Structures are given as C-alpha cells and as structure tokens.
Amino acid sequence: EAGVTQFPSHSVIEKGQTVTLRCDPISGHDNLYWYRRVMGKEIKFLLHFVKESKQDESGMPNNRFLAERTGGTYSTLKVQPAELEDSGVYFCASSLRHKETQYFGPGTRLLVL
Amino acid sequence: AQSVTQPDIHITVSEGASLELRCNYSYGATPYLFWYVQSPGQGLQLLLKYFSGDTLVQGIKGFEAEFKRSQSSFNLRKPSVHWSDAAEYFCAVGASTDKLIFGTGTRLQVFP
C-alpha cells in the first residue's frame, strides 16, 4: 500500500511568486492534515480536511495560504504571494478516521529567496 | 494551552548505550501521545503511540515509552542504541480537535 506522497520534494522560488504544493493521502483516508516546520522550530498544524471539507483551519497563518481538497482525494496548498518567512518544510498527513494515527509524507522543502 | 516540551535539543550517545529522550506535555484531558522519528532526508515515521490502557508502550525498532500521568511525561527509551538510530525525534500530543501538537524535537547523534 502506498504511503502519503507529496510533490514537489523541493521548491525554490523568489519572494512574491506563487507555489503550489500537492499531497496525495493514503487511499481511503478521509482525514488529511497539513503541517509546517519553519526554521528548525516545532512542527505546527495548519489545517485539517475531512473529505473535501475544512474541519479545522485554525493554524493557517494568513490569507496568502489557500488549501483545497476537491473531490476529497488529493489536496493542494497554495502560497500566493510567497514571503521569506514561508520557507520551511511542509508536511502532509492522513488518517483513516477521527483521532487515529496520522501517517506523514516526506514533506516539501520550500525555500523563498 | 496545550504544549509539548522536549528539553533536550541535542543528545549524543555511544553505540550500544541506553537512551532516554524526555517529553513533557501540558493538556487538560487524557492525552493521545505519539513519538515520531525523522531520519535524514526522510519523512516522519511513527515509532509508537499511547491512546489508553497499559502505560508502557512498545514501538518499532526496539523503542518503548512510558506514560506517567502524575509527571505529565511520555519519555522514550531504548536499551541499546544502534548507529542507524541517529535522527531527529519528535514527541506529540493529540488535541481534542485532532491536530497534533509537537515538541521542538531532539536530535540524536550516535558515536561508534
């Protein structure tokens, strides 16, 4: 069974540009989460989808970040326009049901110059 | 507010030595607790988890952790460390809304 996959693995962009990150959860997992680790600090929650609905988006830093999960399968996280402080590793995770183990992808390393 | 503290940023041990990584949490209700590991160039891998029941939890790769409610701790242990255990270790607590709250991580270095 394939795990959580993320694309791209790395992205280097200039300040002001747009970047879109993609996450494919484990097949059948209704719950999808985005997390971010900035500058070696703790990994922080961004948001949680249940199928295509946003269950909790309390961790989204500002309106430059837009997450979607059309059809309840894969999800995208778009940053527009990117700022220097957005650099970090963006992790996606999925779980089968509420409050079950979250399985993480390898992350996307974003560098904003 | 819910929080997780990993007081040791960096730990160095010799191969074959025992290991204990500390984790303290602050959470009002019964917590769901996790330890994840991130090896260089890899994603986060679940080592073990505590939801309820036996407070001593066995995980993969020979790791175990003990939940101590009185001390609000969930320390990770391994009796004999291998060079391949060199990685960054994260303790996390599951909040009521499903999101995980992570500590800042402990980087483990293993000397031969």
Short mmCIF file of C-alpha atoms in Angstrom, two decimals:
data_model
loop_
_atom_site.label_atom_id
_atom_site.label_comp_id
_atom_site.label_asym_id
_atom_site.label_seq_id
_atom_site.Cartn_x
_atom_site.Cartn_y
_atom_site.Cartn_z
CA GLU A 1 0.00 0.00 0.00
CA ALA A 2 1.40 3.38 -1.00
CA GLY A 3 2.02 5.90 1.75
CA VAL A 4 1.37 9.61 1.75
CA THR A 5 3.11 11.26 -1.17
CA GLN A 6 3.99 14.90 -1.64
CA PHE A 7 5.10 16.88 -4.64
CA PRO A 8 7.45 18.55 -5.21
CA SER A 9 10.09 17.36 -2.79
CA HIS A 10 11.88 20.70 -3.03
CA SER A 11 10.92 24.11 -4.32
CA VAL A 12 12.99 27.26 -4.55
CA ILE A 13 11.12 30.43 -5.50
CA GLU A 14 11.56 34.16 -5.24
CA LYS A 15 9.64 36.37 -2.89
CA GLY A 16 6.34 37.37 -4.46
CA GLN A 17 5.98 34.27 -6.59
CA THR A 18 3.33 31.61 -6.22
CA VAL A 19 3.93 28.00 -5.25
CA THR A 20 1.51 25.11 -5.10
CA LEU A 21 2.23 22.02 -3.04
CA ARG A 22 0.40 18.77 -3.57
CA CYS A 23 -0.40 15.93 -1.20
CA ASP A 24 -1.83 12.54 -2.05
CA PRO A 25 -3.07 10.77 1.09
CA ILE A 26 -3.22 7.06 1.66
CA SER A 27 -6.07 5.66 -0.39
CA GLY A 28 -9.31 5.64 1.59
CA HIS A 29 -8.16 8.06 4.24
CA ASP A 30 -10.83 10.70 4.71
CA ASN A 31 -8.74 12.84 7.05
CA LEU A 32 -5.94 14.94 5.61
CA TYR A 33 -3.72 17.34 7.52
CA TRP A 34 -1.15 19.96 6.63
CA TYR A 35 1.68 20.89 8.99
CA ARG A 36 4.70 23.16 8.65
CA ARG A 37 8.12 23.32 10.25
CA VAL A 38 9.79 26.69 9.96
CA MET A 39 13.49 27.35 10.64
CA GLY A 40 14.10 24.29 12.85
CA LYS A 41 11.25 25.16 15.18
CA GLU A 42 8.44 22.86 16.16
CA ILE A 43 6.16 21.30 13.61
CA LYS A 44 2.94 23.29 13.60
CA PHE A 45 -0.54 22.34 12.50
CA LEU A 46 -2.01 24.28 9.59
CA LEU A 47 -5.34 22.66 8.80
CA HIS A 48 -7.44 19.50 8.70
CA PHE A 49 -9.74 18.24 5.98
CA VAL A 50 -12.42 15.63 6.39
CA LYS A 51 -13.09 14.54 2.84
CA GLU A 52 -13.42 17.81 0.96
CA SER A 53 -14.48 19.92 3.95
CA LYS A 54 -12.18 22.03 6.09
CA GLN A 55 -12.67 20.73 9.63
CA ASP A 56 -10.14 22.99 11.31
CA GLU A 57 -8.08 25.71 9.68
CA SER A 58 -7.02 27.45 12.87
CA GLY A 59 -3.34 27.08 12.07
CA MET A 60 -3.35 28.81 8.70
CA PRO A 61 -1.02 31.79 9.16
CA ASN A 62 -2.76 34.30 6.88
CA ASN A 63 -4.81 34.69 3.73
CA ARG A 64 -1.80 34.14 1.49
CA PHE A 65 -2.30 30.44 2.12
CA LEU A 66 -5.09 28.59 0.35
CA ALA A 67 -5.75 24.88 0.81
CA GLU A 68 -8.13 22.83 -1.26
CA ARG A 69 -9.20 19.24 -1.46
CA THR A 70 -11.52 18.92 -4.40
CA GLY A 71 -13.32 15.59 -4.54
CA GLY A 72 -11.92 14.56 -1.20
CA THR A 73 -8.82 12.92 -2.66
CA TYR A 74 -5.59 14.84 -3.09
CA SER A 75 -5.03 18.27 -1.60
CA THR A 76 -3.15 21.35 -2.70
CA LEU A 77 -1.68 24.14 -0.62
CA LYS A 78 -1.01 27.34 -2.49
CA VAL A 79 1.08 30.19 -1.19
CA GLN A 80 0.48 33.46 -3.03
CA PRO A 81 2.48 35.65 -2.86
CA ALA A 82 5.28 33.85 -1.04
CA GLU A 83 7.27 35.68 1.61
CA LEU A 84 10.69 34.91 3.07
CA GLU A 85 9.17 33.64 6.33
CA ASP A 86 7.23 30.98 4.45
CA SER A 87 10.41 28.97 3.99
CA GLY A 88 10.33 25.64 5.74
CA VAL A 89 9.19 22.06 5.39
CA TYR A 90 5.53 21.43 4.66
CA PHE A 91 4.25 18.07 5.78
CA CYS A 92 1.05 16.36 4.83
CA ALA A 93 -0.51 13.55 6.85
CA SER A 94 -3.59 11.38 6.58
CA SER A 95 -5.63 9.16 8.83
CA LEU A 96 -8.44 6.74 8.24
CA ARG A 97 -10.73 8.01 10.96
CA HIS A 98 -11.04 10.73 13.54
CA LYS A 99 -8.37 10.56 16.25
CA GLU A 100 -6.49 7.70 14.65
CA THR A 101 -2.81 7.57 13.81
CA GLN A 102 -1.67 10.18 11.33
CA TYR A 103 0.74 8.94 8.67
CA PHE A 104 3.08 11.55 7.33
CA GLY A 105 4.52 12.17 3.91
CA PRO A 106 8.17 13.02 3.26
CA GLY A 107 7.49 16.74 3.19
CA THR A 108 8.11 19.53 0.70
CA ARG A 109 11.10 21.73 1.41
CA LEU A 110 10.25 25.28 0.38
CA LEU A 111 12.86 28.00 0.15
CA VAL A 112 11.76 31.55 -0.59
CA LEU A 113 14.59 33.83 -1.68
CA ALA B 1 -2.89 25.99 26.40
CA GLN B 2 -1.73 22.64 25.14
CA SER B 3 2.01 22.28 24.72
CA VAL B 4 4.80 19.75 24.46
CA THR B 5 8.28 20.26 25.82
CA GLN B 6 11.33 18.34 24.74
CA PRO B 7 14.04 19.80 26.97
CA ASP B 8 16.98 18.23 25.17
CA ILE B 9 17.72 19.81 21.80
CA HIS B 10 20.67 17.58 21.05
CA ILE B 11 21.84 14.30 22.61
CA THR B 12 24.97 12.33 21.83
CA VAL B 13 25.40 8.70 22.86
CA SER B 14 27.78 5.89 22.05
CA GLU B 15 26.54 2.93 20.05
CA GLY B 16 25.29 0.25 22.42
CA ALA B 17 24.49 2.69 25.20
CA SER B 18 21.00 3.14 26.58
CA LEU B 19 18.87 6.10 25.58
CA GLU B 20 16.12 8.13 27.16
CA LEU B 21 14.52 11.10 25.41
CA ARG B 22 12.36 13.29 27.58
CA CYS B 23 8.92 14.62 26.77
CA ASN B 24 6.58 16.61 28.97
CA TYR B 25 3.14 17.75 27.93
CA SER B 26 0.50 20.13 29.09
CA TYR B 27 -3.03 19.04 28.29
CA GLY B 28 -6.22 19.22 30.30
CA ALA B 29 -7.80 15.92 29.35
CA THR B 30 -6.50 12.41 28.80
CA PRO B 31 -3.90 12.82 26.09
CA TYR B 32 -3.16 10.86 22.98
CA LEU B 33 0.64 10.71 22.82
CA PHE B 34 3.00 9.92 20.00
CA TRP B 35 6.66 9.64 19.19
CA TYR B 36 7.75 10.21 15.60
CA VAL B 37 11.23 9.96 14.11
CA GLN B 38 12.66 11.77 11.12
CA SER B 39 15.80 10.29 9.61
CA PRO B 40 17.94 12.45 7.34
CA GLY B 41 16.15 13.08 4.06
CA GLN B 42 13.09 11.16 5.17
CA GLY B 43 9.60 12.00 6.36
CA LEU B 44 8.13 11.48 9.80
CA GLN B 45 7.75 7.87 10.83
CA LEU B 46 5.57 6.79 13.75
CA LEU B 47 7.57 4.99 16.43
CA LEU B 48 4.80 4.36 18.93
CA LYS B 49 1.61 5.79 20.36
CA TYR B 50 -0.39 5.82 23.56
CA PHE B 51 -4.16 6.11 23.47
CA SER B 52 -5.21 4.25 26.64
CA GLY B 53 -4.55 1.11 28.65
CA ASP B 54 -1.08 -0.14 29.54
CA THR B 55 1.12 2.83 30.27
CA LEU B 56 4.24 1.12 28.91
CA VAL B 57 4.04 1.15 25.14
CA GLN B 58 6.20 -0.86 22.80
CA GLY B 59 7.08 0.51 19.40
CA ILE B 60 9.11 -0.29 16.35
CA LYS B 61 12.89 -0.55 16.18
CA GLY B 62 13.12 -1.63 19.83
CA PHE B 63 11.79 1.61 21.29
CA GLU B 64 9.39 1.89 24.20
CA ALA B 65 7.77 4.79 26.05
CA GLU B 66 6.09 5.11 29.41
CA PHE B 67 3.13 7.38 30.09
CA LYS B 68 3.26 8.88 33.58
CA ARG B 69 0.18 10.94 34.26
CA SER B 70 1.47 12.25 37.60
CA GLN B 71 4.54 13.69 35.91
CA SER B 72 2.84 14.64 32.61
CA SER B 73 5.61 12.78 30.85
CA PHE B 74 5.97 10.36 27.97
CA ASN B 75 9.68 9.55 27.79
CA LEU B 76 11.10 7.43 25.01
CA ARG B 77 13.65 4.72 25.82
CA LYS B 78 15.84 2.20 24.07
CA PRO B 79 18.16 -0.18 25.93
CA SER B 80 20.89 -0.29 23.28
CA VAL B 81 21.25 2.34 20.57
CA HIS B 82 22.35 1.48 17.04
CA TRP B 83 24.13 3.85 14.66
CA SER B 84 21.04 3.81 12.44
CA ASP B 85 19.03 5.42 15.25
CA ALA B 86 20.71 8.76 14.56
CA ALA B 87 17.80 11.01 13.63
CA GLU B 88 15.52 13.69 14.99
CA TYR B 89 12.80 12.56 17.41
CA PHE B 90 9.52 14.35 17.96
CA CYS B 91 7.04 13.93 20.77
CA ALA B 92 3.45 14.97 20.03
CA VAL B 93 0.13 15.18 21.81
CA GLY B 94 -3.21 14.77 20.07
CA ALA B 95 -5.59 17.59 20.88
CA SER B 96 -9.34 17.30 21.09
CA THR B 97 -9.74 18.68 17.58
CA ASP B 98 -7.49 16.03 16.02
CA LYS B 99 -4.49 18.25 15.37
CA LEU B 100 -1.12 17.15 16.71
CA ILE B 101 0.93 19.47 18.86
CA PHE B 102 4.62 18.77 18.53
CA GLY B 103 7.65 19.45 20.64
CA THR B 104 10.69 21.13 19.13
CA GLY B 105 12.43 17.82 18.58
CA THR B 106 15.57 16.15 19.92
CA ARG B 107 18.42 15.45 17.54
CA LEU B 108 20.21 12.22 18.38
CA GLN B 109 23.81 11.65 17.37
CA VAL B 110 25.36 8.20 17.77
CA PHE B 111 29.09 7.67 18.01
CA PRO B 112 30.66 4.32 17.09
#
